[in-house]
Amino acid sequence: MSKNFRKTKIYLDTSVLSYLKQEDSPERTSATLKFWEDLKTRNDIDIYLSDVTLAEVSECYEPKRTFMQNKLKEIQFSLLETEFGQSLTLRGGVAR
């Protein structure tokens, strides 16, 4: 990579993760799964998630929660910590 090359930054919110397995929207699920597979192979993208997104995932029902948590293990991402997420942590709302 050249010195002047800047990676594209992508923020993934809960809706992206949710559409990886959304039975009532097969078209969006299909498109999101293709997008996810592309993310896994790209090295020119920096992926970001927030602590709020991870808290929302932890609040999902099973088996979707485990499915999304396993999908997150497939990618490398940076965690963005928010004041809101920090307050959730203090109240015990964020699984760490």
PDB file of C-alpha atoms in Angstrom:
ATOM      1  CA  MET A   1       0.000   0.000   0.000  1.00  0.00           C
ATOM      2  CA  SER A   2       1.276   3.440  -0.837  1.00  0.00           C
ATOM      3  CA  LYS A   3       1.807   6.066   1.840  1.00  0.00           C
ATOM      4  CA  ASN A   4      -0.982   8.200   0.431  1.00  0.00           C
ATOM      5  CA  PHE A   5      -3.561   5.438   0.407  1.00  0.00           C
ATOM      6  CA  ARG A   6      -6.376   5.981   2.895  1.00  0.00           C
ATOM      7  CA  LYS A   7      -8.641   3.167   3.900  1.00  0.00           C
ATOM      8  CA  THR A   8     -12.377   3.546   3.628  1.00  0.00           C
ATOM      9  CA  LYS A   9     -14.015   3.660   7.032  1.00  0.00           C
ATOM     10  CA  ILE A  10     -17.317   1.860   7.565  1.00  0.00           C
ATOM     11  CA  TYR A  11     -19.524   2.037  10.623  1.00  0.00           C
ATOM     12  CA  LEU A  12     -21.814  -0.963  11.106  1.00  0.00           C
ATOM     13  CA  ASP A  13     -24.911  -0.365  13.178  1.00  0.00           C
ATOM     14  CA  THR A  14     -27.286  -2.930  14.596  1.00  0.00           C
ATOM     15  CA  SER A  15     -29.524  -2.935  11.530  1.00  0.00           C
ATOM     16  CA  VAL A  16     -26.701  -4.291   9.350  1.00  0.00           C
ATOM     17  CA  LEU A  17     -26.098  -7.139  11.793  1.00  0.00           C
ATOM     18  CA  SER A  18     -29.809  -7.785  12.114  1.00  0.00           C
ATOM     19  CA  TYR A  19     -30.278  -8.147   8.357  1.00  0.00           C
ATOM     20  CA  LEU A  20     -27.731 -10.962   8.287  1.00  0.00           C
ATOM     21  CA  LYS A  21     -30.624 -13.102   9.474  1.00  0.00           C
ATOM     22  CA  GLN A  22     -34.006 -11.493   8.890  1.00  0.00           C
ATOM     23  CA  GLU A  23     -36.593 -14.101   7.950  1.00  0.00           C
ATOM     24  CA  ASP A  24     -39.234 -11.569   6.875  1.00  0.00           C
ATOM     25  CA  SER A  25     -36.881  -9.833   4.421  1.00  0.00           C
ATOM     26  CA  PRO A  26     -35.042 -12.424   2.309  1.00  0.00           C
ATOM     27  CA  GLU A  27     -33.913  -9.859  -0.297  1.00  0.00           C
ATOM     28  CA  ARG A  28     -32.207  -7.670   2.290  1.00  0.00           C
ATOM     29  CA  THR A  29     -30.726 -10.690   4.028  1.00  0.00           C
ATOM     30  CA  SER A  30     -29.258 -11.934   0.759  1.00  0.00           C
ATOM     31  CA  ALA A  31     -27.744  -8.534  -0.056  1.00  0.00           C
ATOM     32  CA  THR A  32     -26.385  -8.133   3.482  1.00  0.00           C
ATOM     33  CA  LEU A  33     -24.805 -11.597   3.455  1.00  0.00           C
ATOM     34  CA  LYS A  34     -23.061 -10.772   0.161  1.00  0.00           C
ATOM     35  CA  PHE A  35     -21.856  -7.487   1.657  1.00  0.00           C
ATOM     36  CA  TRP A  36     -20.610  -9.354   4.766  1.00  0.00           C
ATOM     37  CA  GLU A  37     -18.657 -11.878   2.702  1.00  0.00           C
ATOM     38  CA  ASP A  38     -17.051  -8.982   0.849  1.00  0.00           C
ATOM     39  CA  LEU A  39     -16.120  -7.285   4.141  1.00  0.00           C
ATOM     40  CA  LYS A  40     -14.344 -10.425   5.311  1.00  0.00           C
ATOM     41  CA  THR A  41     -11.961 -10.385   2.357  1.00  0.00           C
ATOM     42  CA  ARG A  42     -11.231  -6.656   2.080  1.00  0.00           C
ATOM     43  CA  ASN A  43      -8.083  -5.170   3.547  1.00  0.00           C
ATOM     44  CA  ASP A  44      -8.771  -1.652   2.277  1.00  0.00           C
ATOM     45  CA  ILE A  45     -11.609  -1.021   4.761  1.00  0.00           C
ATOM     46  CA  ASP A  46     -11.546  -0.154   8.448  1.00  0.00           C
ATOM     47  CA  ILE A  47     -14.682  -1.417  10.179  1.00  0.00           C
ATOM     48  CA  TYR A  48     -16.112   0.276  13.263  1.00  0.00           C
ATOM     49  CA  LEU A  49     -18.848  -0.712  15.698  1.00  0.00           C
ATOM     50  CA  SER A  50     -19.969   1.159  18.779  1.00  0.00           C
ATOM     51  CA  ASP A  51     -20.444  -0.104  22.276  1.00  0.00           C
ATOM     52  CA  VAL A  52     -24.128   0.796  21.812  1.00  0.00           C
ATOM     53  CA  THR A  53     -24.350  -1.584  18.845  1.00  0.00           C
ATOM     54  CA  LEU A  54     -22.784  -4.382  20.887  1.00  0.00           C
ATOM     55  CA  ALA A  55     -25.199  -3.646  23.745  1.00  0.00           C
ATOM     56  CA  GLU A  56     -28.144  -3.848  21.349  1.00  0.00           C
ATOM     57  CA  VAL A  57     -26.879  -7.164  19.983  1.00  0.00           C
ATOM     58  CA  SER A  58     -26.610  -8.518  23.521  1.00  0.00           C
ATOM     59  CA  GLU A  59     -30.270  -7.626  24.057  1.00  0.00           C
ATOM     60  CA  CYS A  60     -31.510  -9.592  21.012  1.00  0.00           C
ATOM     61  CA  TYR A  61     -33.475 -12.778  21.431  1.00  0.00           C
ATOM     62  CA  GLU A  62     -31.924 -16.194  20.905  1.00  0.00           C
ATOM     63  CA  PRO A  63     -30.895 -17.727  18.576  1.00  0.00           C
ATOM     64  CA  LYS A  64     -30.404 -14.458  16.668  1.00  0.00           C
ATOM     65  CA  ARG A  65     -28.143 -12.979  19.381  1.00  0.00           C
ATOM     66  CA  THR A  66     -25.682 -15.883  19.172  1.00  0.00           C
ATOM     67  CA  PHE A  67     -25.845 -15.829  15.376  1.00  0.00           C
ATOM     68  CA  MET A  68     -24.890 -12.129  15.267  1.00  0.00           C
ATOM     69  CA  GLN A  69     -22.180 -12.551  17.905  1.00  0.00           C
ATOM     70  CA  ASN A  70     -20.662 -15.388  15.856  1.00  0.00           C
ATOM     71  CA  LYS A  71     -20.808 -13.275  12.709  1.00  0.00           C
ATOM     72  CA  LEU A  72     -18.895 -10.521  14.506  1.00  0.00           C
ATOM     73  CA  LYS A  73     -16.108 -13.013  15.189  1.00  0.00           C
ATOM     74  CA  GLU A  74     -15.622 -13.321  11.418  1.00  0.00           C
ATOM     75  CA  ILE A  75     -14.454  -9.734  10.972  1.00  0.00           C
ATOM     76  CA  GLN A  76     -11.909  -7.408  12.508  1.00  0.00           C
ATOM     77  CA  PHE A  77     -13.371  -4.175  13.817  1.00  0.00           C
ATOM     78  CA  SER A  78     -12.507  -1.274  16.041  1.00  0.00           C
ATOM     79  CA  LEU A  79     -14.755  -0.415  18.948  1.00  0.00           C
ATOM     80  CA  LEU A  80     -16.045   3.126  19.306  1.00  0.00           C
ATOM     81  CA  GLU A  81     -16.910   3.876  22.897  1.00  0.00           C
ATOM     82  CA  THR A  82     -19.649   6.389  23.549  1.00  0.00           C
ATOM     83  CA  GLU A  83     -20.783   8.219  26.633  1.00  0.00           C
ATOM     84  CA  PHE A  84     -24.088   6.389  26.314  1.00  0.00           C
ATOM     85  CA  GLY A  85     -22.322   3.037  26.221  1.00  0.00           C
ATOM     86  CA  GLN A  86     -20.197   3.971  29.215  1.00  0.00           C
ATOM     87  CA  SER A  87     -23.341   4.755  31.182  1.00  0.00           C
ATOM     88  CA  LEU A  88     -24.756   1.381  30.139  1.00  0.00           C
ATOM     89  CA  THR A  89     -21.570  -0.286  31.356  1.00  0.00           C
ATOM     90  CA  LEU A  90     -21.908   1.396  34.724  1.00  0.00           C
ATOM     91  CA  ARG A  91     -25.465   0.058  34.986  1.00  0.00           C
ATOM     92  CA  GLY A  92     -24.371  -3.413  33.833  1.00  0.00           C
ATOM     93  CA  GLY A  93     -26.077  -3.235  30.447  1.00  0.00           C
ATOM     94  CA  VAL A  94     -23.095  -3.998  28.228  1.00  0.00           C
ATOM     95  CA  ALA A  95     -21.571  -7.458  28.126  1.00  0.00           C
ATOM     96  CA  ARG A  96     -17.790  -7.122  28.260  1.00  0.00           C
TER      97      ARG A  96
END
